[in-house]
PDB file of N, CA and C in Angstrom:
ATOM      1  N   MET A 195     -16.429 -64.133 -43.142  1.00  0.00           N
ATOM      2  CA  MET A 195     -17.341 -63.381 -41.765  1.00  0.00           C
ATOM      3  C   MET A 195     -16.227 -61.843 -41.502  1.00  0.00           C
ATOM      4  N   PRO A 196     -16.566 -61.080 -40.442  1.00  0.00           N
ATOM      5  CA  PRO A 196     -15.535 -60.435 -40.251  1.00  0.00           C
ATOM      6  C   PRO A 196     -15.256 -60.234 -38.713  1.00  0.00           C
ATOM      7  N   TRP A 197     -14.585 -59.623 -39.080  1.00  0.00           N
ATOM      8  CA  TRP A 197     -13.925 -60.330 -37.458  1.00  0.00           C
ATOM      9  C   TRP A 197     -13.763 -58.743 -36.372  1.00  0.00           C
ATOM     10  N   TRP A 198     -14.205 -57.733 -37.117  1.00  0.00           N
ATOM     11  CA  TRP A 198     -15.248 -56.327 -35.978  1.00  0.00           C
ATOM     12  C   TRP A 198     -16.924 -56.290 -36.564  1.00  0.00           C
ATOM     13  N   ARG A 199     -17.090 -55.449 -35.409  1.00  0.00           N
ATOM     14  CA  ARG A 199     -18.535 -54.501 -35.892  1.00  0.00           C
ATOM     15  C   ARG A 199     -18.676 -53.562 -35.314  1.00  0.00           C
ATOM     16  N   LEU A 200     -19.275 -52.484 -36.097  1.00  0.00           N
ATOM     17  CA  LEU A 200     -19.713 -51.125 -35.739  1.00  0.00           C
ATOM     18  C   LEU A 200     -20.326 -52.061 -34.973  1.00  0.00           C
ATOM     19  N   ASN A 201     -20.446 -50.651 -33.580  1.00  0.00           N
ATOM     20  CA  ASN A 201     -21.248 -50.564 -32.368  1.00  0.00           C
ATOM     21  C   ASN A 201     -22.352 -49.578 -33.167  1.00  0.00           C
ATOM     22  N   ALA A 202     -23.208 -49.364 -31.966  1.00  0.00           N
ATOM     23  CA  ALA A 202     -24.049 -47.532 -32.292  1.00  0.00           C
ATOM     24  C   ALA A 202     -23.674 -46.333 -32.696  1.00  0.00           C
ATOM     25  N   ASN A 203     -22.288 -46.422 -31.504  1.00  0.00           N
ATOM     26  CA  ASN A 203     -21.958 -44.917 -30.795  1.00  0.00           C
ATOM     27  C   ASN A 203     -20.717 -44.682 -31.673  1.00  0.00           C
ATOM     28  N   GLY A 204     -20.552 -45.845 -32.410  1.00  0.00           N
ATOM     29  CA  GLY A 204     -19.023 -45.458 -33.627  1.00  0.00           C
ATOM     30  C   GLY A 204     -18.329 -45.999 -33.114  1.00  0.00           C
ATOM     31  N   SER A 205     -18.212 -46.670 -32.241  1.00  0.00           N
ATOM     32  CA  SER A 205     -16.654 -47.455 -31.929  1.00  0.00           C
ATOM     33  C   SER A 205     -16.969 -49.194 -32.667  1.00  0.00           C
ATOM     34  N   TYR A 206     -16.144 -49.964 -32.753  1.00  0.00           N
ATOM     35  CA  TYR A 206     -16.242 -51.247 -33.096  1.00  0.00           C
ATOM     36  C   TYR A 206     -15.487 -52.639 -31.772  1.00  0.00           C
ATOM     37  N   VAL A 207     -16.277 -53.393 -32.109  1.00  0.00           N
ATOM     38  CA  VAL A 207     -16.363 -54.578 -31.908  1.00  0.00           C
ATOM     39  C   VAL A 207     -15.114 -55.658 -32.500  1.00  0.00           C
ATOM     40  N   PHE A 208     -13.877 -55.771 -31.886  1.00  0.00           N
ATOM     41  CA  PHE A 208     -13.358 -56.677 -32.347  1.00  0.00           C
ATOM     42  C   PHE A 208     -13.195 -57.870 -32.108  1.00  0.00           C
ATOM     43  N   PHE A 209     -13.786 -59.188 -32.514  1.00  0.00           N
ATOM     44  CA  PHE A 209     -13.813 -61.110 -31.887  1.00  0.00           C
ATOM     45  C   PHE A 209     -11.997 -61.423 -32.591  1.00  0.00           C
ATOM     46  N   ILE A 210     -11.877 -62.305 -32.165  1.00  0.00           N
ATOM     47  CA  ILE A 210     -11.165 -63.523 -32.385  1.00  0.00           C
ATOM     48  C   ILE A 210     -11.708 -64.277 -32.340  1.00  0.00           C
ATOM     49  N   ARG A 211     -11.317 -64.731 -33.816  1.00  0.00           N
ATOM     50  CA  ARG A 211     -12.334 -66.733 -33.641  1.00  0.00           C
ATOM     51  C   ARG A 211     -11.189 -67.486 -33.917  1.00  0.00           C
ATOM     52  N   SER A 212     -11.530 -68.937 -33.637  1.00  0.00           N
ATOM     53  CA  SER A 212     -11.008 -70.094 -33.719  1.00  0.00           C
ATOM     54  C   SER A 212     -11.817 -71.120 -34.613  1.00  0.00           C
ATOM     55  N   GLY A 213     -11.812 -71.175 -35.273  1.00  0.00           N
ATOM     56  CA  GLY A 213     -13.395 -72.085 -36.749  1.00  0.00           C
ATOM     57  C   GLY A 213     -14.067 -70.859 -36.778  1.00  0.00           C
ATOM     58  N   SER A 214     -14.527 -70.881 -36.342  1.00  0.00           N
ATOM     59  CA  SER A 214     -16.124 -70.440 -36.789  1.00  0.00           C
ATOM     60  C   SER A 214     -16.954 -69.609 -34.773  1.00  0.00           C
ATOM     61  N   LYS A 215     -16.040 -69.919 -33.678  1.00  0.00           N
ATOM     62  CA  LYS A 215     -16.114 -69.594 -32.663  1.00  0.00           C
ATOM     63  C   LYS A 215     -16.036 -68.312 -31.859  1.00  0.00           C
ATOM     64  N   PRO A 216     -15.588 -67.585 -31.141  1.00  0.00           N
ATOM     65  CA  PRO A 216     -15.013 -66.409 -30.908  1.00  0.00           C
ATOM     66  C   PRO A 216     -14.874 -67.027 -29.736  1.00  0.00           C
ATOM     67  N   ILE A 217     -13.082 -66.845 -29.265  1.00  0.00           N
ATOM     68  CA  ILE A 217     -12.661 -66.266 -28.261  1.00  0.00           C
ATOM     69  C   ILE A 217     -12.423 -66.193 -26.653  1.00  0.00           C
ATOM     70  N   GLU A 218     -13.154 -66.860 -25.953  1.00  0.00           N
ATOM     71  CA  GLU A 218     -13.283 -66.052 -24.366  1.00  0.00           C
ATOM     72  C   GLU A 218     -11.965 -65.523 -24.160  1.00  0.00           C
ATOM     73  N   PHE A 219     -12.027 -64.261 -23.829  1.00  0.00           N
ATOM     74  CA  PHE A 219     -10.595 -63.266 -23.211  1.00  0.00           C
ATOM     75  C   PHE A 219     -11.485 -63.408 -21.717  1.00  0.00           C
ATOM     76  N   GLU A 220     -12.132 -63.124 -21.184  1.00  0.00           N
ATOM     77  CA  GLU A 220     -13.515 -64.345 -19.712  1.00  0.00           C
ATOM     78  C   GLU A 220     -13.879 -64.236 -20.058  1.00  0.00           C
ATOM     79  N   LYS A 221     -14.291 -64.395 -18.492  1.00  0.00           N
ATOM     80  CA  LYS A 221     -15.882 -65.612 -18.078  1.00  0.00           C
ATOM     81  C   LYS A 221     -16.873 -64.230 -18.843  1.00  0.00           C
ATOM     82  N   GLY A 222     -17.566 -64.882 -20.205  1.00  0.00           N
ATOM     83  CA  GLY A 222     -18.531 -63.880 -20.672  1.00  0.00           C
ATOM     84  C   GLY A 222     -17.709 -63.001 -21.816  1.00  0.00           C
ATOM     85  N   LYS A 223     -17.158 -62.960 -22.420  1.00  0.00           N
ATOM     86  CA  LYS A 223     -15.812 -61.785 -22.742  1.00  0.00           C
ATOM     87  C   LYS A 223     -15.129 -61.796 -23.786  1.00  0.00           C
ATOM     88  N   ASN A 224     -15.968 -61.876 -24.543  1.00  0.00           N
ATOM     89  CA  ASN A 224     -15.649 -62.680 -26.027  1.00  0.00           C
ATOM     90  C   ASN A 224     -14.845 -61.443 -26.861  1.00  0.00           C
ATOM     91  N   ALA A 225     -15.003 -60.854 -26.851  1.00  0.00           N
ATOM     92  CA  ALA A 225     -14.577 -59.088 -27.752  1.00  0.00           C
ATOM     93  C   ALA A 225     -13.849 -58.037 -27.130  1.00  0.00           C
ATOM     94  N   ILE A 226     -12.286 -57.951 -28.435  1.00  0.00           N
ATOM     95  CA  ILE A 226     -12.497 -56.301 -27.196  1.00  0.00           C
ATOM     96  C   ILE A 226     -13.183 -55.150 -27.687  1.00  0.00           C
ATOM     97  N   ALA A 227     -13.000 -53.955 -27.728  1.00  0.00           N
ATOM     98  CA  ALA A 227     -13.706 -52.751 -27.475  1.00  0.00           C
ATOM     99  C   ALA A 227     -12.445 -52.399 -28.549  1.00  0.00           C
ATOM    100  N   VAL A 228     -12.718 -51.578 -29.554  1.00  0.00           N
ATOM    101  CA  VAL A 228     -11.727 -51.022 -30.028  1.00  0.00           C
ATOM    102  C   VAL A 228     -12.122 -49.424 -29.848  1.00  0.00           C
ATOM    103  N   PRO A 229     -11.632 -48.112 -30.147  1.00  0.00           N
ATOM    104  CA  PRO A 229     -12.318 -46.700 -30.672  1.00  0.00           C
ATOM    105  C   PRO A 229     -13.456 -46.474 -31.134  1.00  0.00           C
ATOM    106  N   SER A 230     -12.313 -46.851 -32.482  1.00  0.00           N
ATOM    107  CA  SER A 230     -12.257 -46.360 -34.356  1.00  0.00           C
ATOM    108  C   SER A 230     -11.571 -47.606 -35.220  1.00  0.00           C
ATOM    109  N   LEU A 231     -12.103 -47.511 -35.980  1.00  0.00           N
ATOM    110  CA  LEU A 231     -11.711 -48.523 -37.195  1.00  0.00           C
ATOM    111  C   LEU A 231      -9.546 -48.559 -37.404  1.00  0.00           C
ATOM    112  N   ASP A 232      -9.397 -46.943 -37.612  1.00  0.00           N
ATOM    113  CA  ASP A 232      -8.207 -46.804 -37.439  1.00  0.00           C
ATOM    114  C   ASP A 232      -7.044 -47.530 -36.716  1.00  0.00           C
ATOM    115  N   LYS A 233      -7.451 -48.464 -35.017  1.00  0.00           N
ATOM    116  CA  LYS A 233      -6.832 -48.299 -33.762  1.00  0.00           C
ATOM    117  C   LYS A 233      -6.985 -50.301 -34.369  1.00  0.00           C
ATOM    118  N   VAL A 234      -8.002 -50.736 -35.639  1.00  0.00           N
ATOM    119  CA  VAL A 234      -8.155 -51.901 -34.689  1.00  0.00           C
ATOM    120  C   VAL A 234      -5.924 -53.354 -35.730  1.00  0.00           C
ATOM    121  N   PRO A 235      -5.720 -52.503 -36.603  1.00  0.00           N
ATOM    122  CA  PRO A 235      -4.738 -52.829 -36.840  1.00  0.00           C
ATOM    123  C   PRO A 235      -3.244 -52.574 -35.194  1.00  0.00           C
ATOM    124  N   LEU A 236      -3.575 -51.401 -34.676  1.00  0.00           N
ATOM    125  CA  LEU A 236      -2.979 -52.126 -33.838  1.00  0.00           C
ATOM    126  C   LEU A 236      -2.974 -53.102 -32.429  1.00  0.00           C
ATOM    127  N   ILE A 237      -4.873 -53.235 -32.692  1.00  0.00           N
ATOM    128  CA  ILE A 237      -4.775 -54.240 -30.908  1.00  0.00           C
ATOM    129  C   ILE A 237      -4.435 -55.630 -32.175  1.00  0.00           C
ATOM    130  N   ILE A 238      -4.609 -56.043 -33.537  1.00  0.00           N
ATOM    131  CA  ILE A 238      -4.122 -56.749 -34.091  1.00  0.00           C
ATOM    132  C   ILE A 238      -2.760 -56.729 -33.532  1.00  0.00           C
ATOM    133  N   ASP A 239      -1.755 -55.990 -33.932  1.00  0.00           N
ATOM    134  CA  ASP A 239      -0.355 -55.950 -33.968  1.00  0.00           C
ATOM    135  C   ASP A 239       0.056 -56.260 -31.846  1.00  0.00           C
ATOM    136  N   ILE A 240      -1.395 -56.275 -31.459  1.00  0.00           N
ATOM    137  CA  ILE A 240      -0.582 -56.784 -29.804  1.00  0.00           C
ATOM    138  C   ILE A 240      -1.188 -57.835 -29.441  1.00  0.00           C
ATOM    139  N   LEU A 241      -2.672 -58.342 -30.277  1.00  0.00           N
ATOM    140  CA  LEU A 241      -2.961 -59.899 -30.362  1.00  0.00           C
ATOM    141  C   LEU A 241      -1.524 -60.741 -30.938  1.00  0.00           C
ATOM    142  N   ILE A 242      -0.923 -60.008 -31.611  1.00  0.00           N
ATOM    143  CA  ILE A 242      -0.098 -60.936 -32.515  1.00  0.00           C
ATOM    144  C   ILE A 242       0.861 -61.235 -31.335  1.00  0.00           C
ATOM    145  N   THR A 243       1.825 -60.233 -30.479  1.00  0.00           N
ATOM    146  CA  THR A 243       2.933 -59.718 -29.585  1.00  0.00           C
ATOM    147  C   THR A 243       1.693 -60.608 -28.419  1.00  0.00           C
ATOM    148  N   ALA A 244       0.842 -61.111 -28.385  1.00  0.00           N
ATOM    149  CA  ALA A 244       0.610 -61.504 -26.559  1.00  0.00           C
ATOM    150  C   ALA A 244       0.471 -63.164 -27.315  1.00  0.00           C
ATOM    151  N   VAL A 245      -0.348 -63.127 -28.017  1.00  0.00           N
ATOM    152  CA  VAL A 245      -0.382 -64.762 -29.091  1.00  0.00           C
ATOM    153  C   VAL A 245       1.465 -65.317 -29.242  1.00  0.00           C
ATOM    154  N   ARG A 246       2.621 -65.022 -29.334  1.00  0.00           N
ATOM    155  CA  ARG A 246       4.095 -64.936 -29.553  1.00  0.00           C
ATOM    156  C   ARG A 246       4.410 -65.256 -28.404  1.00  0.00           C
ATOM    157  N   ASN A 247       3.970 -64.518 -26.900  1.00  0.00           N
ATOM    158  CA  ASN A 247       4.515 -64.896 -26.010  1.00  0.00           C
ATOM    159  C   ASN A 247       3.279 -65.617 -25.004  1.00  0.00           C
ATOM    160  N   GLY A 248       2.778 -66.193 -26.292  1.00  0.00           N
ATOM    161  CA  GLY A 248       2.464 -67.223 -24.970  1.00  0.00           C
ATOM    162  C   GLY A 248       0.941 -67.149 -24.344  1.00  0.00           C
ATOM    163  N   GLU A 249       0.380 -65.634 -23.925  1.00  0.00           N
ATOM    164  CA  GLU A 249      -0.500 -65.270 -22.881  1.00  0.00           C
ATOM    165  C   GLU A 249      -2.222 -65.166 -23.889  1.00  0.00           C
ATOM    166  N   LEU A 250      -1.990 -66.289 -24.252  1.00  0.00           N
ATOM    167  CA  LEU A 250      -3.768 -66.171 -24.889  1.00  0.00           C
ATOM    168  C   LEU A 250      -3.764 -68.353 -25.267  1.00  0.00           C
ATOM    169  N   ASP A 251      -2.516 -68.292 -24.966  1.00  0.00           N
ATOM    170  CA  ASP A 251      -2.978 -70.262 -25.050  1.00  0.00           C
ATOM    171  C   ASP A 251      -3.728 -71.047 -24.302  1.00  0.00           C
ATOM    172  N   GLU A 252      -4.154 -70.514 -23.277  1.00  0.00           N
ATOM    173  CA  GLU A 252      -4.863 -70.950 -21.606  1.00  0.00           C
ATOM    174  C   GLU A 252      -6.454 -70.751 -23.092  1.00  0.00           C
ATOM    175  N   GLN A 253      -6.349 -70.141 -23.501  1.00  0.00           N
ATOM    176  CA  GLN A 253      -8.112 -69.143 -24.449  1.00  0.00           C
ATOM    177  C   GLN A 253      -8.406 -70.334 -25.528  1.00  0.00           C
ATOM    178  N   LEU A 254      -7.648 -70.217 -25.823  1.00  0.00           N
ATOM    179  CA  LEU A 254      -7.101 -71.134 -26.970  1.00  0.00           C
ATOM    180  C   LEU A 254      -7.387 -72.388 -27.363  1.00  0.00           C
ATOM    181  N   ALA A 255      -6.904 -72.377 -25.903  1.00  0.00           N
ATOM    182  CA  ALA A 255      -7.307 -74.816 -25.940  1.00  0.00           C
ATOM    183  C   ALA A 255      -8.107 -74.617 -25.476  1.00  0.00           C
ATOM    184  N   GLN A 256      -9.515 -73.428 -24.347  1.00  0.00           N
ATOM    185  CA  GLN A 256      -9.796 -74.021 -24.250  1.00  0.00           C
ATOM    186  C   GLN A 256     -10.778 -73.223 -26.001  1.00  0.00           C
ATOM    187  N   THR A 257     -10.914 -73.256 -26.659  1.00  0.00           N
ATOM    188  CA  THR A 257     -11.706 -73.962 -27.586  1.00  0.00           C
ATOM    189  C   THR A 257     -11.713 -74.187 -28.448  1.00  0.00           C
ATOM    190  N   LYS A 258     -10.423 -75.459 -27.987  1.00  0.00           N
ATOM    191  CA  LYS A 258      -9.919 -76.169 -28.453  1.00  0.00           C
ATOM    192  C   LYS A 258     -11.255 -77.269 -28.684  1.00  0.00           C
ATOM    193  N   LYS A 259     -10.682 -77.271 -27.201  1.00  0.00           N
ATOM    194  CA  LYS A 259     -11.435 -78.267 -25.722  1.00  0.00           C
ATOM    195  C   LYS A 259     -13.201 -78.341 -25.875  1.00  0.00           C
ATOM    196  N   SER A 260     -13.519 -78.049 -26.568  1.00  0.00           N
ATOM    197  CA  SER A 260     -14.981 -77.472 -26.524  1.00  0.00           C
ATOM    198  C   SER A 260     -14.932 -77.538 -28.462  1.00  0.00           C
ATOM    199  N   ALA A 261     -13.977 -77.710 -29.202  1.00  0.00           N
ATOM    200  CA  ALA A 261     -14.647 -77.991 -30.604  1.00  0.00           C
ATOM    201  C   ALA A 261     -15.512 -79.193 -30.304  1.00  0.00           C
ATOM    202  N   PRO A 262     -16.177 -78.931 -31.443  1.00  0.00           N
ATOM    203  CA  PRO A 262     -17.871 -80.083 -31.464  1.00  0.00           C
ATOM    204  C   PRO A 262     -16.599 -81.372 -32.325  1.00  0.00           C
ATOM    205  N   VAL A 263     -16.379 -82.290 -32.689  1.00  0.00           N
ATOM    206  CA  VAL A 263     -16.233 -83.496 -33.080  1.00  0.00           C
ATOM    207  C   VAL A 263     -17.177 -83.790 -33.916  1.00  0.00           C
ATOM    208  N   LEU A 264     -16.707 -83.632 -35.346  1.00  0.00           N
ATOM    209  CA  LEU A 264     -17.080 -84.059 -36.903  1.00  0.00           C
ATOM    210  C   LEU A 264     -17.643 -85.525 -36.817  1.00  0.00           C
ATOM    211  N   LYS A 265     -18.374 -85.871 -37.317  1.00  0.00           N
ATOM    212  CA  LYS A 265     -18.836 -87.607 -37.451  1.00  0.00           C
ATOM    213  C   LYS A 265     -19.396 -87.365 -39.400  1.00  0.00           C
ATOM    214  N   TYR A 266     -18.497 -88.124 -40.033  1.00  0.00           N
ATOM    215  CA  TYR A 266     -19.300 -88.703 -41.516  1.00  0.00           C
ATOM    216  C   TYR A 266     -20.136 -89.257 -41.972  1.00  0.00           C
ATOM    217  N   LEU A 267     -21.236 -88.951 -42.563  1.00  0.00           N
ATOM    218  CA  LEU A 267     -21.250 -89.791 -43.430  1.00  0.00           C
ATOM    219  C   LEU A 267     -20.802 -90.227 -44.036  1.00  0.00           C
ATOM    220  N   LYS A 268     -20.733 -92.256 -44.420  1.00  0.00           N
ATOM    221  CA  LYS A 268     -20.554 -93.194 -44.514  1.00  0.00           C
ATOM    222  C   LYS A 268     -21.753 -93.047 -46.387  1.00  0.00           C
ATOM    223  N   THR A 269     -21.306 -93.131 -47.254  1.00  0.00           N
ATOM    224  CA  THR A 269     -21.742 -93.221 -48.422  1.00  0.00           C
ATOM    225  C   THR A 269     -21.827 -94.257 -49.665  1.00  0.00           C
ATOM    226  N   ALA A 270     -21.984 -94.898 -49.739  1.00  0.00           N
ATOM    227  CA  ALA A 270     -22.175 -96.391 -50.830  1.00  0.00           C
ATOM    228  C   ALA A 270     -21.855 -96.143 -51.611  1.00  0.00           C
TER     229      ALA A 270
END
């Protein structure tokens, strides 16, 4: 599953996922607008720095809290 999508206007939308769920940066905002595909590596570098500095700790913690608990069926 790609982490970006092409908008109708030619720009891109970049998502960060924890598991299969996109991380919400602000209430109702779970993507970053990127003007062109060649800017995606820069956005990734900025996000890596933010994670290393603890700037996304709250968002990552929220994703873990809302993760579903998996239940397994026992087989005979």
